[in-house]
């Protein structure tokens, strides 16, 4: 690693015994306390690895890409992470809205045979005269196909299935981002046990459960519904099953949103407490300064 224009320094990474070719750095943190970093500085970091070659010029060394990091104060980092949390909360609200629209689309999916289409399928098309040439041969008017309701239902179910798969990826992205925030707090030593629990057990884990269980189940039910769009007996039952699953997902997402709002309130309370402490420290310093001034004035008299 290198800080600003200073000479680079190295930090050894512990490797397992034996001829390891793949090393996971999950959970590892780079300790920089001894570098005396200050907010506003920049730090350049890369990873180097060497093989065990003992011939010719010796080991071959490979270098990773370089990462330029900004050095910030704990307060600045908290503010940045809280802003990121707010963006993720807004994204969750959008996901809930989109899933609600999918649920409503399923609720409007009718399996009643349209009387007009049924009548049109039984009656022959009636000839009509060409308006531009009344004496011409008759022209048949197009009639509604009895298959049109099936095609319409199929299109709507396919749209719901595509939306479900897209939303699954979005929820997975939010879960990963929340976990990244937790890691940032832990690696920078500004975490608390309550905050870690809120992020992990309260938000990230429920979102991953939706991705791994709830949304795949919704997809399965939608696929069964897709296969039954022309079945006026099984179709309504499968529609209701898919709609119920969408309702369950919406309920779970809203619980996650409630926890995110509670976390935001918690962060605001912490920030208020931090401000109060800073004001108290400022007042104490001013009081001490005023006391020293009074003592000096008294000694001059």
PDB file of C-alpha atoms in Angstrom:
ATOM      1  CA  UNK A   1       0.000   0.000   0.000  1.00  0.00           C
ATOM      2  CA  UNK A   2       1.059   3.618  -0.574  1.00  0.00           C
ATOM      3  CA  UNK A   3      -0.307   6.816   1.013  1.00  0.00           C
ATOM      4  CA  UNK A   4      -0.243   9.984  -1.091  1.00  0.00           C
ATOM      5  CA  UNK A   5       3.320  10.277  -2.464  1.00  0.00           C
ATOM      6  CA  UNK A   6       4.961   8.325   0.355  1.00  0.00           C
ATOM      7  CA  UNK A   7       7.108   5.259  -0.196  1.00  0.00           C
ATOM      8  CA  UNK A   8       4.980   2.093  -0.561  1.00  0.00           C
ATOM      9  CA  UNK A   9       4.910  -0.415   2.270  1.00  0.00           C
ATOM     10  CA  UNK A  10       3.858  -4.064   2.336  1.00  0.00           C
ATOM     11  CA  UNK A  11       1.534  -6.110   4.517  1.00  0.00           C
ATOM     12  CA  UNK A  12       1.877  -9.898   4.540  1.00  0.00           C
ATOM     13  CA  UNK A  13      -1.197 -12.032   3.946  1.00  0.00           C
ATOM     14  CA  UNK A  14      -1.294 -15.281   5.900  1.00  0.00           C
ATOM     15  CA  UNK A  15      -1.485 -18.309   3.627  1.00  0.00           C
ATOM     16  CA  UNK A  16      -2.392 -21.877   4.550  1.00  0.00           C
ATOM     17  CA  UNK A  17       0.217 -24.610   4.639  1.00  0.00           C
ATOM     18  CA  UNK A  18       0.866 -26.689   1.543  1.00  0.00           C
ATOM     19  CA  UNK A  19       0.756 -25.722  -2.118  1.00  0.00           C
ATOM     20  CA  UNK A  20      -2.289 -23.450  -1.974  1.00  0.00           C
ATOM     21  CA  UNK A  21      -3.354 -22.007  -5.315  1.00  0.00           C
ATOM     22  CA  UNK A  22      -6.558 -20.327  -4.219  1.00  0.00           C
ATOM     23  CA  UNK A  23      -6.776 -18.169  -1.085  1.00  0.00           C
ATOM     24  CA  UNK A  24     -10.025 -16.615   0.144  1.00  0.00           C
ATOM     25  CA  UNK A  25      -9.705 -13.206   1.790  1.00  0.00           C
ATOM     26  CA  UNK A  26     -13.303 -13.161   2.986  1.00  0.00           C
ATOM     27  CA  UNK A  27     -13.440 -11.647   6.434  1.00  0.00           C
ATOM     28  CA  UNK A  28      -9.847 -10.388   6.247  1.00  0.00           C
ATOM     29  CA  UNK A  29      -9.122  -6.728   6.926  1.00  0.00           C
ATOM     30  CA  UNK A  30      -6.078  -4.600   6.255  1.00  0.00           C
ATOM     31  CA  UNK A  31      -4.865  -3.028   9.485  1.00  0.00           C
ATOM     32  CA  UNK A  32      -3.706   0.544   8.795  1.00  0.00           C
ATOM     33  CA  UNK A  33      -3.676   1.966  12.287  1.00  0.00           C
ATOM     34  CA  UNK A  34       0.115   2.222  12.268  1.00  0.00           C
ATOM     35  CA  UNK A  35       0.108   4.386   9.128  1.00  0.00           C
ATOM     36  CA  UNK A  36      -1.250   7.423  11.021  1.00  0.00           C
ATOM     37  CA  UNK A  37      -3.708   8.210   8.231  1.00  0.00           C
ATOM     38  CA  UNK A  38      -5.578  11.506   8.169  1.00  0.00           C
ATOM     39  CA  UNK A  39      -8.908  12.386   6.534  1.00  0.00           C
ATOM     40  CA  UNK A  40      -8.381  13.793   3.062  1.00  0.00           C
ATOM     41  CA  UNK A  41      -5.441  11.561   2.198  1.00  0.00           C
ATOM     42  CA  UNK A  42      -5.566   8.911  -0.522  1.00  0.00           C
ATOM     43  CA  UNK A  43      -4.295   5.364  -0.228  1.00  0.00           C
ATOM     44  CA  UNK A  44      -3.335   3.108  -3.147  1.00  0.00           C
ATOM     45  CA  UNK A  45      -3.690  -0.627  -2.506  1.00  0.00           C
ATOM     46  CA  UNK A  46      -2.851  -3.710  -4.590  1.00  0.00           C
ATOM     47  CA  UNK A  47      -2.175  -7.404  -4.006  1.00  0.00           C
ATOM     48  CA  UNK A  48       0.958  -9.233  -5.127  1.00  0.00           C
ATOM     49  CA  UNK A  49       1.555 -12.969  -5.243  1.00  0.00           C
ATOM     50  CA  UNK A  50       4.636 -15.028  -6.099  1.00  0.00           C
ATOM     51  CA  UNK A  51       4.967 -18.656  -7.096  1.00  0.00           C
ATOM     52  CA  UNK A  52       7.537 -21.132  -5.796  1.00  0.00           C
ATOM     53  CA  UNK A  53       9.801 -21.091  -8.827  1.00  0.00           C
ATOM     54  CA  UNK A  54      13.467 -21.477  -7.822  1.00  0.00           C
ATOM     55  CA  UNK A  55      14.973 -21.500 -11.299  1.00  0.00           C
ATOM     56  CA  UNK A  56      16.438 -18.685 -13.381  1.00  0.00           C
ATOM     57  CA  UNK A  57      15.452 -15.286 -12.027  1.00  0.00           C
ATOM     58  CA  UNK A  58      13.418 -16.814  -9.231  1.00  0.00           C
ATOM     59  CA  UNK A  59       9.689 -16.613  -8.395  1.00  0.00           C
ATOM     60  CA  UNK A  60       7.226 -15.106 -10.854  1.00  0.00           C
ATOM     61  CA  UNK A  61       5.277 -12.245  -9.307  1.00  0.00           C
ATOM     62  CA  UNK A  62       1.756 -11.274 -10.304  1.00  0.00           C
ATOM     63  CA  UNK A  63       0.077  -7.986  -9.370  1.00  0.00           C
ATOM     64  CA  UNK A  64      -3.612  -7.274  -9.084  1.00  0.00           C
ATOM     65  CA  UNK A  65      -5.357  -4.130 -10.221  1.00  0.00           C
ATOM     66  CA  UNK A  66      -4.831  -1.095  -7.986  1.00  0.00           C
ATOM     67  CA  UNK A  67      -7.539   0.424  -5.798  1.00  0.00           C
ATOM     68  CA  UNK A  68      -7.411   4.120  -4.880  1.00  0.00           C
ATOM     69  CA  UNK A  69      -9.099   4.666  -1.517  1.00  0.00           C
ATOM     70  CA  UNK A  70     -10.137   7.940   0.099  1.00  0.00           C
ATOM     71  CA  UNK A  71      -9.265   8.337   3.769  1.00  0.00           C
ATOM     72  CA  UNK A  72     -12.275   9.707   5.667  1.00  0.00           C
ATOM     73  CA  UNK A  73     -13.197  10.280   9.290  1.00  0.00           C
ATOM     74  CA  UNK A  74     -15.572   7.886  11.090  1.00  0.00           C
ATOM     75  CA  UNK A  75     -18.287  10.554  10.931  1.00  0.00           C
ATOM     76  CA  UNK A  76     -17.851  10.973   7.183  1.00  0.00           C
ATOM     77  CA  UNK A  77     -17.977   7.230   6.616  1.00  0.00           C
ATOM     78  CA  UNK A  78     -21.141   6.873   8.706  1.00  0.00           C
ATOM     79  CA  UNK A  79     -22.784   9.663   6.712  1.00  0.00           C
ATOM     80  CA  UNK A  80     -21.810   7.992   3.424  1.00  0.00           C
ATOM     81  CA  UNK A  81     -23.154   4.610   4.535  1.00  0.00           C
ATOM     82  CA  UNK A  82     -26.374   6.140   5.851  1.00  0.00           C
ATOM     83  CA  UNK A  83     -26.906   7.860   2.491  1.00  0.00           C
ATOM     84  CA  UNK A  84     -26.398   4.499   0.781  1.00  0.00           C
ATOM     85  CA  UNK A  85     -28.947   2.911   3.119  1.00  0.00           C
ATOM     86  CA  UNK A  86     -31.481   5.575   2.152  1.00  0.00           C
ATOM     87  CA  UNK A  87     -31.002   4.814  -1.562  1.00  0.00           C
ATOM     88  CA  UNK A  88     -31.496   1.102  -0.868  1.00  0.00           C
ATOM     89  CA  UNK A  89     -34.636   1.809   1.099  1.00  0.00           C
ATOM     90  CA  UNK A  90     -36.048   3.790  -1.827  1.00  0.00           C
ATOM     91  CA  UNK A  91     -35.172   0.884  -4.110  1.00  0.00           C
ATOM     92  CA  UNK A  92     -37.061  -1.500  -1.805  1.00  0.00           C
ATOM     93  CA  UNK A  93     -40.085   0.791  -1.916  1.00  0.00           C
ATOM     94  CA  UNK A  94     -39.971   0.635  -5.720  1.00  0.00           C
ATOM     95  CA  UNK A  95     -39.734  -3.168  -5.588  1.00  0.00           C
ATOM     96  CA  UNK A  96     -42.806  -3.331  -3.344  1.00  0.00           C
ATOM     97  CA  UNK A  97     -44.716  -1.102  -5.756  1.00  0.00           C
ATOM     98  CA  UNK A  98     -43.765  -3.236  -8.771  1.00  0.00           C
ATOM     99  CA  UNK A  99     -44.655  -6.480  -6.986  1.00  0.00           C
ATOM    100  CA  UNK A 100     -47.988  -4.968  -5.979  1.00  0.00           C
ATOM    101  CA  UNK A 101     -48.691  -4.140  -9.617  1.00  0.00           C
ATOM    102  CA  UNK A 102     -47.909  -7.757 -10.560  1.00  0.00           C
ATOM    103  CA  UNK A 103     -50.273  -8.985  -7.845  1.00  0.00           C
ATOM    104  CA  UNK A 104     -53.007  -6.648  -9.071  1.00  0.00           C
ATOM    105  CA  UNK A 105     -52.486  -7.852 -12.639  1.00  0.00           C
ATOM    106  CA  UNK A 106     -53.043 -11.429 -11.466  1.00  0.00           C
ATOM    107  CA  UNK A 107     -56.151 -10.368  -9.564  1.00  0.00           C
ATOM    108  CA  UNK A 108     -57.628  -8.929 -12.785  1.00  0.00           C
ATOM    109  CA  UNK A 109     -56.899 -12.100 -14.747  1.00  0.00           C
ATOM    110  CA  UNK A 110     -60.409 -13.274 -15.689  1.00  0.00           C
ATOM    111  CA  UNK A 111     -61.214 -16.848 -16.651  1.00  0.00           C
ATOM    112  CA  UNK A 112     -64.864 -16.220 -17.570  1.00  0.00           C
ATOM    113  CA  UNK A 113     -65.595 -17.174 -21.172  1.00  0.00           C
ATOM    114  CA  UNK A 114     -66.576 -13.941 -22.962  1.00  0.00           C
ATOM    115  CA  UNK A 115     -70.133 -14.277 -24.213  1.00  0.00           C
ATOM    116  CA  UNK A 116     -69.393 -12.288 -27.313  1.00  0.00           C
ATOM    117  CA  UNK A 117     -66.448 -14.508 -28.290  1.00  0.00           C
ATOM    118  CA  UNK A 118     -68.470 -17.643 -27.598  1.00  0.00           C
ATOM    119  CA  UNK A 119     -71.361 -16.376 -29.715  1.00  0.00           C
ATOM    120  CA  UNK A 120     -69.007 -15.369 -32.504  1.00  0.00           C
ATOM    121  CA  UNK A 121     -67.481 -18.841 -32.505  1.00  0.00           C
ATOM    122  CA  UNK A 122     -70.929 -20.438 -33.010  1.00  0.00           C
ATOM    123  CA  UNK A 123     -72.345 -18.037 -35.611  1.00  0.00           C
ATOM    124  CA  UNK A 124     -70.995 -17.641 -39.145  1.00  0.00           C
ATOM    125  CA  UNK A 125     -69.587 -14.274 -40.096  1.00  0.00           C
ATOM    126  CA  UNK A 126     -72.196 -11.996 -41.696  1.00  0.00           C
ATOM    127  CA  UNK A 127     -71.395 -10.446 -45.083  1.00  0.00           C
ATOM    128  CA  UNK A 128     -71.364  -6.679 -45.334  1.00  0.00           C
ATOM    129  CA  UNK A 129     -71.411  -4.370 -48.319  1.00  0.00           C
ATOM    130  CA  UNK A 130     -68.426  -2.346 -49.288  1.00  0.00           C
ATOM    131  CA  UNK A 131     -69.308   1.215 -48.211  1.00  0.00           C
ATOM    132  CA  UNK A 132     -67.260   2.723 -51.022  1.00  0.00           C
ATOM    133  CA  UNK A 133     -68.979   0.580 -53.676  1.00  0.00           C
ATOM    134  CA  UNK A 134     -72.492  -0.511 -52.666  1.00  0.00           C
ATOM    135  CA  UNK A 135     -72.858  -2.699 -55.730  1.00  0.00           C
ATOM    136  CA  UNK A 136     -69.681  -4.666 -55.148  1.00  0.00           C
ATOM    137  CA  UNK A 137     -69.437  -8.131 -53.747  1.00  0.00           C
ATOM    138  CA  UNK A 138     -69.925  -8.552 -50.045  1.00  0.00           C
ATOM    139  CA  UNK A 139     -66.923  -8.412 -47.660  1.00  0.00           C
ATOM    140  CA  UNK A 140     -66.798 -10.553 -44.523  1.00  0.00           C
ATOM    141  CA  UNK A 141     -66.293  -8.632 -41.255  1.00  0.00           C
ATOM    142  CA  UNK A 142     -63.631 -10.033 -38.935  1.00  0.00           C
ATOM    143  CA  UNK A 143     -64.942 -11.643 -35.778  1.00  0.00           C
ATOM    144  CA  UNK A 144     -63.344 -12.084 -32.364  1.00  0.00           C
ATOM    145  CA  UNK A 145     -61.479 -15.357 -32.150  1.00  0.00           C
ATOM    146  CA  UNK A 146     -62.443 -17.676 -29.277  1.00  0.00           C
ATOM    147  CA  UNK A 147     -58.682 -18.040 -28.651  1.00  0.00           C
ATOM    148  CA  UNK A 148     -58.204 -14.321 -28.030  1.00  0.00           C
ATOM    149  CA  UNK A 149     -58.940 -14.488 -24.239  1.00  0.00           C
ATOM    150  CA  UNK A 150     -56.411 -17.317 -23.934  1.00  0.00           C
ATOM    151  CA  UNK A 151     -53.765 -15.330 -25.766  1.00  0.00           C
ATOM    152  CA  UNK A 152     -54.451 -12.283 -23.597  1.00  0.00           C
ATOM    153  CA  UNK A 153     -54.152 -14.321 -20.395  1.00  0.00           C
ATOM    154  CA  UNK A 154     -50.952 -15.918 -21.676  1.00  0.00           C
ATOM    155  CA  UNK A 155     -49.376 -12.532 -22.408  1.00  0.00           C
ATOM    156  CA  UNK A 156     -50.246 -11.236 -18.950  1.00  0.00           C
ATOM    157  CA  UNK A 157     -48.877 -14.293 -17.172  1.00  0.00           C
ATOM    158  CA  UNK A 158     -45.677 -14.174 -19.230  1.00  0.00           C
ATOM    159  CA  UNK A 159     -45.315 -10.501 -18.290  1.00  0.00           C
ATOM    160  CA  UNK A 160     -45.799 -11.332 -14.597  1.00  0.00           C
ATOM    161  CA  UNK A 161     -43.193 -14.089 -14.850  1.00  0.00           C
ATOM    162  CA  UNK A 162     -40.661 -11.752 -16.482  1.00  0.00           C
ATOM    163  CA  UNK A 163     -41.317  -9.113 -13.794  1.00  0.00           C
ATOM    164  CA  UNK A 164     -40.830 -11.694 -11.040  1.00  0.00           C
ATOM    165  CA  UNK A 165     -37.461 -12.786 -12.399  1.00  0.00           C
ATOM    166  CA  UNK A 166     -36.300  -9.194 -12.818  1.00  0.00           C
ATOM    167  CA  UNK A 167     -37.399  -8.331  -9.280  1.00  0.00           C
ATOM    168  CA  UNK A 168     -35.533 -11.363  -7.915  1.00  0.00           C
ATOM    169  CA  UNK A 169     -32.273  -9.955  -9.264  1.00  0.00           C
ATOM    170  CA  UNK A 170     -33.052  -6.521  -7.824  1.00  0.00           C
ATOM    171  CA  UNK A 171     -33.752  -7.941  -4.361  1.00  0.00           C
ATOM    172  CA  UNK A 172     -30.520  -9.956  -4.502  1.00  0.00           C
ATOM    173  CA  UNK A 173     -28.654  -6.751  -5.359  1.00  0.00           C
ATOM    174  CA  UNK A 174     -30.143  -4.938  -2.354  1.00  0.00           C
ATOM    175  CA  UNK A 175     -29.195  -7.825  -0.043  1.00  0.00           C
ATOM    176  CA  UNK A 176     -25.594  -7.757  -1.309  1.00  0.00           C
ATOM    177  CA  UNK A 177     -25.437  -3.973  -0.867  1.00  0.00           C
ATOM    178  CA  UNK A 178     -26.726  -4.190   2.715  1.00  0.00           C
ATOM    179  CA  UNK A 179     -24.138  -6.850   3.492  1.00  0.00           C
ATOM    180  CA  UNK A 180     -21.450  -4.613   1.990  1.00  0.00           C
ATOM    181  CA  UNK A 181     -22.487  -1.803   4.351  1.00  0.00           C
ATOM    182  CA  UNK A 182     -22.198  -4.192   7.310  1.00  0.00           C
ATOM    183  CA  UNK A 183     -18.701  -5.217   6.204  1.00  0.00           C
ATOM    184  CA  UNK A 184     -17.675  -1.570   5.863  1.00  0.00           C
ATOM    185  CA  UNK A 185     -18.798  -0.909   9.431  1.00  0.00           C
ATOM    186  CA  UNK A 186     -16.978  -3.971  10.773  1.00  0.00           C
ATOM    187  CA  UNK A 187     -13.734  -3.471   8.824  1.00  0.00           C
ATOM    188  CA  UNK A 188     -13.529   0.189   9.849  1.00  0.00           C
ATOM    189  CA  UNK A 189     -14.247  -0.593  13.529  1.00  0.00           C
ATOM    190  CA  UNK A 190     -17.304   1.663  13.748  1.00  0.00           C
ATOM    191  CA  UNK A 191     -19.893  -1.091  14.138  1.00  0.00           C
ATOM    192  CA  UNK A 192     -22.124  -1.922  17.079  1.00  0.00           C
ATOM    193  CA  UNK A 193     -23.719  -5.287  17.839  1.00  0.00           C
ATOM    194  CA  UNK A 194     -27.217  -3.835  17.518  1.00  0.00           C
ATOM    195  CA  UNK A 195     -26.443  -2.265  14.157  1.00  0.00           C
ATOM    196  CA  UNK A 196     -24.891  -5.484  12.821  1.00  0.00           C
ATOM    197  CA  UNK A 197     -27.968  -7.442  13.891  1.00  0.00           C
ATOM    198  CA  UNK A 198     -30.283  -4.936  12.192  1.00  0.00           C
ATOM    199  CA  UNK A 199     -28.369  -5.171   8.931  1.00  0.00           C
ATOM    200  CA  UNK A 200     -27.757  -8.926   8.895  1.00  0.00           C
ATOM    201  CA  UNK A 201     -30.698 -10.597  10.620  1.00  0.00           C
ATOM    202  CA  UNK A 202     -33.206  -7.805  10.094  1.00  0.00           C
ATOM    203  CA  UNK A 203     -32.627  -6.949   6.424  1.00  0.00           C
ATOM    204  CA  UNK A 204     -30.046  -8.966   4.471  1.00  0.00           C
ATOM    205  CA  UNK A 205     -31.146 -12.451   5.624  1.00  0.00           C
ATOM    206  CA  UNK A 206     -34.891 -11.885   4.971  1.00  0.00           C
ATOM    207  CA  UNK A 207     -34.094 -10.497   1.515  1.00  0.00           C
ATOM    208  CA  UNK A 208     -31.971 -13.546   0.680  1.00  0.00           C
ATOM    209  CA  UNK A 209     -34.782 -15.810   1.879  1.00  0.00           C
ATOM    210  CA  UNK A 210     -37.054 -14.077  -0.628  1.00  0.00           C
ATOM    211  CA  UNK A 211     -34.495 -14.599  -3.390  1.00  0.00           C
ATOM    212  CA  UNK A 212     -33.816 -18.255  -2.563  1.00  0.00           C
ATOM    213  CA  UNK A 213     -37.325 -19.383  -1.611  1.00  0.00           C
ATOM    214  CA  UNK A 214     -40.245 -16.997  -2.097  1.00  0.00           C
ATOM    215  CA  UNK A 215     -39.571 -15.691  -5.604  1.00  0.00           C
ATOM    216  CA  UNK A 216     -38.677 -19.149  -7.017  1.00  0.00           C
ATOM    217  CA  UNK A 217     -41.971 -20.420  -5.593  1.00  0.00           C
ATOM    218  CA  UNK A 218     -43.799 -17.534  -7.275  1.00  0.00           C
ATOM    219  CA  UNK A 219     -42.097 -18.436 -10.557  1.00  0.00           C
ATOM    220  CA  UNK A 220     -43.210 -22.057 -10.217  1.00  0.00           C
ATOM    221  CA  UNK A 221     -46.801 -21.031  -9.594  1.00  0.00           C
ATOM    222  CA  UNK A 222     -46.753 -18.628 -12.519  1.00  0.00           C
ATOM    223  CA  UNK A 223     -45.386 -21.362 -14.775  1.00  0.00           C
ATOM    224  CA  UNK A 224     -48.240 -23.647 -13.710  1.00  0.00           C
ATOM    225  CA  UNK A 225     -50.686 -20.824 -14.374  1.00  0.00           C
ATOM    226  CA  UNK A 226     -49.121 -20.268 -17.788  1.00  0.00           C
ATOM    227  CA  UNK A 227     -49.790 -23.888 -18.663  1.00  0.00           C
ATOM    228  CA  UNK A 228     -53.441 -23.515 -17.630  1.00  0.00           C
ATOM    229  CA  UNK A 229     -54.461 -20.253 -19.308  1.00  0.00           C
ATOM    230  CA  UNK A 230     -56.982 -22.135 -21.464  1.00  0.00           C
ATOM    231  CA  UNK A 231     -58.314 -24.255 -18.586  1.00  0.00           C
ATOM    232  CA  UNK A 232     -61.395 -22.557 -17.109  1.00  0.00           C
ATOM    233  CA  UNK A 233     -61.393 -25.035 -14.207  1.00  0.00           C
ATOM    234  CA  UNK A 234     -57.748 -25.209 -13.078  1.00  0.00           C
ATOM    235  CA  UNK A 235     -56.822 -21.700 -14.251  1.00  0.00           C
ATOM    236  CA  UNK A 236     -58.629 -19.707 -11.523  1.00  0.00           C
ATOM    237  CA  UNK A 237     -57.174 -21.933  -8.791  1.00  0.00           C
ATOM    238  CA  UNK A 238     -53.626 -21.535 -10.060  1.00  0.00           C
ATOM    239  CA  UNK A 239     -54.149 -17.782 -10.509  1.00  0.00           C
ATOM    240  CA  UNK A 240     -55.228 -17.465  -6.875  1.00  0.00           C
ATOM    241  CA  UNK A 241     -52.223 -19.506  -5.722  1.00  0.00           C
ATOM    242  CA  UNK A 242     -49.835 -17.227  -7.616  1.00  0.00           C
ATOM    243  CA  UNK A 243     -51.579 -14.129  -6.305  1.00  0.00           C
ATOM    244  CA  UNK A 244     -51.342 -15.430  -2.719  1.00  0.00           C
ATOM    245  CA  UNK A 245     -47.611 -15.988  -3.137  1.00  0.00           C
ATOM    246  CA  UNK A 246     -47.218 -12.433  -4.442  1.00  0.00           C
ATOM    247  CA  UNK A 247     -49.134 -11.204  -1.367  1.00  0.00           C
ATOM    248  CA  UNK A 248     -46.751 -13.115   0.907  1.00  0.00           C
ATOM    249  CA  UNK A 249     -43.745 -11.539  -0.817  1.00  0.00           C
ATOM    250  CA  UNK A 250     -45.215  -8.049  -0.480  1.00  0.00           C
ATOM    251  CA  UNK A 251     -45.834  -8.630   3.235  1.00  0.00           C
ATOM    252  CA  UNK A 252     -42.251  -9.824   3.767  1.00  0.00           C
ATOM    253  CA  UNK A 253     -40.845  -6.865   1.815  1.00  0.00           C
ATOM    254  CA  UNK A 254     -42.882  -4.430   3.895  1.00  0.00           C
ATOM    255  CA  UNK A 255     -41.491  -5.963   7.093  1.00  0.00           C
ATOM    256  CA  UNK A 256     -37.986  -5.394   5.731  1.00  0.00           C
ATOM    257  CA  UNK A 257     -38.917  -1.804   4.885  1.00  0.00           C
ATOM    258  CA  UNK A 258     -40.179  -1.282   8.448  1.00  0.00           C
ATOM    259  CA  UNK A 259     -36.796  -2.458   9.753  1.00  0.00           C
ATOM    260  CA  UNK A 260     -34.990  -0.127   7.359  1.00  0.00           C
ATOM    261  CA  UNK A 261     -37.098   2.790   8.575  1.00  0.00           C
ATOM    262  CA  UNK A 262     -36.395   1.780  12.179  1.00  0.00           C
ATOM    263  CA  UNK A 263     -32.689   1.631  11.334  1.00  0.00           C
ATOM    264  CA  UNK A 264     -32.880   5.117   9.831  1.00  0.00           C
ATOM    265  CA  UNK A 265     -34.569   6.378  13.021  1.00  0.00           C
ATOM    266  CA  UNK A 266     -31.828   4.648  15.038  1.00  0.00           C
ATOM    267  CA  UNK A 267     -29.129   6.329  12.966  1.00  0.00           C
ATOM    268  CA  UNK A 268     -30.817   9.684  13.434  1.00  0.00           C
ATOM    269  CA  UNK A 269     -30.939   9.115  17.203  1.00  0.00           C
ATOM    270  CA  UNK A 270     -27.234   8.199  17.218  1.00  0.00           C
ATOM    271  CA  UNK A 271     -26.429  11.302  15.180  1.00  0.00           C
ATOM    272  CA  UNK A 272     -28.438  13.459  17.601  1.00  0.00           C
ATOM    273  CA  UNK A 273     -26.593  11.923  20.555  1.00  0.00           C
ATOM    274  CA  UNK A 274     -23.277  12.506  18.774  1.00  0.00           C
ATOM    275  CA  UNK A 275     -24.197  16.163  18.230  1.00  0.00           C
ATOM    276  CA  UNK A 276     -25.164  16.557  21.894  1.00  0.00           C
ATOM    277  CA  UNK A 277     -21.835  15.095  23.012  1.00  0.00           C
ATOM    278  CA  UNK A 278     -19.940  17.425  20.676  1.00  0.00           C
ATOM    279  CA  UNK A 279     -21.864  20.405  22.021  1.00  0.00           C
ATOM    280  CA  UNK A 280     -21.133  19.320  25.586  1.00  0.00           C
ATOM    281  CA  UNK A 281     -17.429  19.026  24.810  1.00  0.00           C
ATOM    282  CA  UNK A 282     -17.472  22.455  23.218  1.00  0.00           C
ATOM    283  CA  UNK A 283     -19.297  23.946  26.193  1.00  0.00           C
ATOM    284  CA  UNK A 284     -16.847  22.283  28.610  1.00  0.00           C
ATOM    285  CA  UNK A 285     -13.882  23.687  26.698  1.00  0.00           C
ATOM    286  CA  UNK A 286     -15.410  27.170  26.657  1.00  0.00           C
ATOM    287  CA  UNK A 287     -16.162  26.915  30.389  1.00  0.00           C
ATOM    288  CA  UNK A 288     -12.574  25.917  31.164  1.00  0.00           C
ATOM    289  CA  UNK A 289     -11.265  28.738  29.006  1.00  0.00           C
ATOM    290  CA  UNK A 290     -13.544  31.223  30.752  1.00  0.00           C
ATOM    291  CA  UNK A 291     -12.478  29.902  34.149  1.00  0.00           C
ATOM    292  CA  UNK A 292      -8.769  30.334  33.282  1.00  0.00           C
ATOM    293  CA  UNK A 293      -9.467  33.857  32.098  1.00  0.00           C
ATOM    294  CA  UNK A 294     -11.227  34.694  35.356  1.00  0.00           C
ATOM    295  CA  UNK A 295      -8.291  33.306  37.351  1.00  0.00           C
ATOM    296  CA  UNK A 296      -5.828  35.455  35.371  1.00  0.00           C
ATOM    297  CA  UNK A 297      -7.989  38.559  35.900  1.00  0.00           C
ATOM    298  CA  UNK A 298      -8.171  37.816  39.627  1.00  0.00           C
ATOM    299  CA  UNK A 299      -4.362  37.434  39.920  1.00  0.00           C
ATOM    300  CA  UNK A 300      -3.791  40.763  38.160  1.00  0.00           C
ATOM    301  CA  UNK A 301      -5.897  42.628  40.701  1.00  0.00           C
TER     302      UNK A 301
END
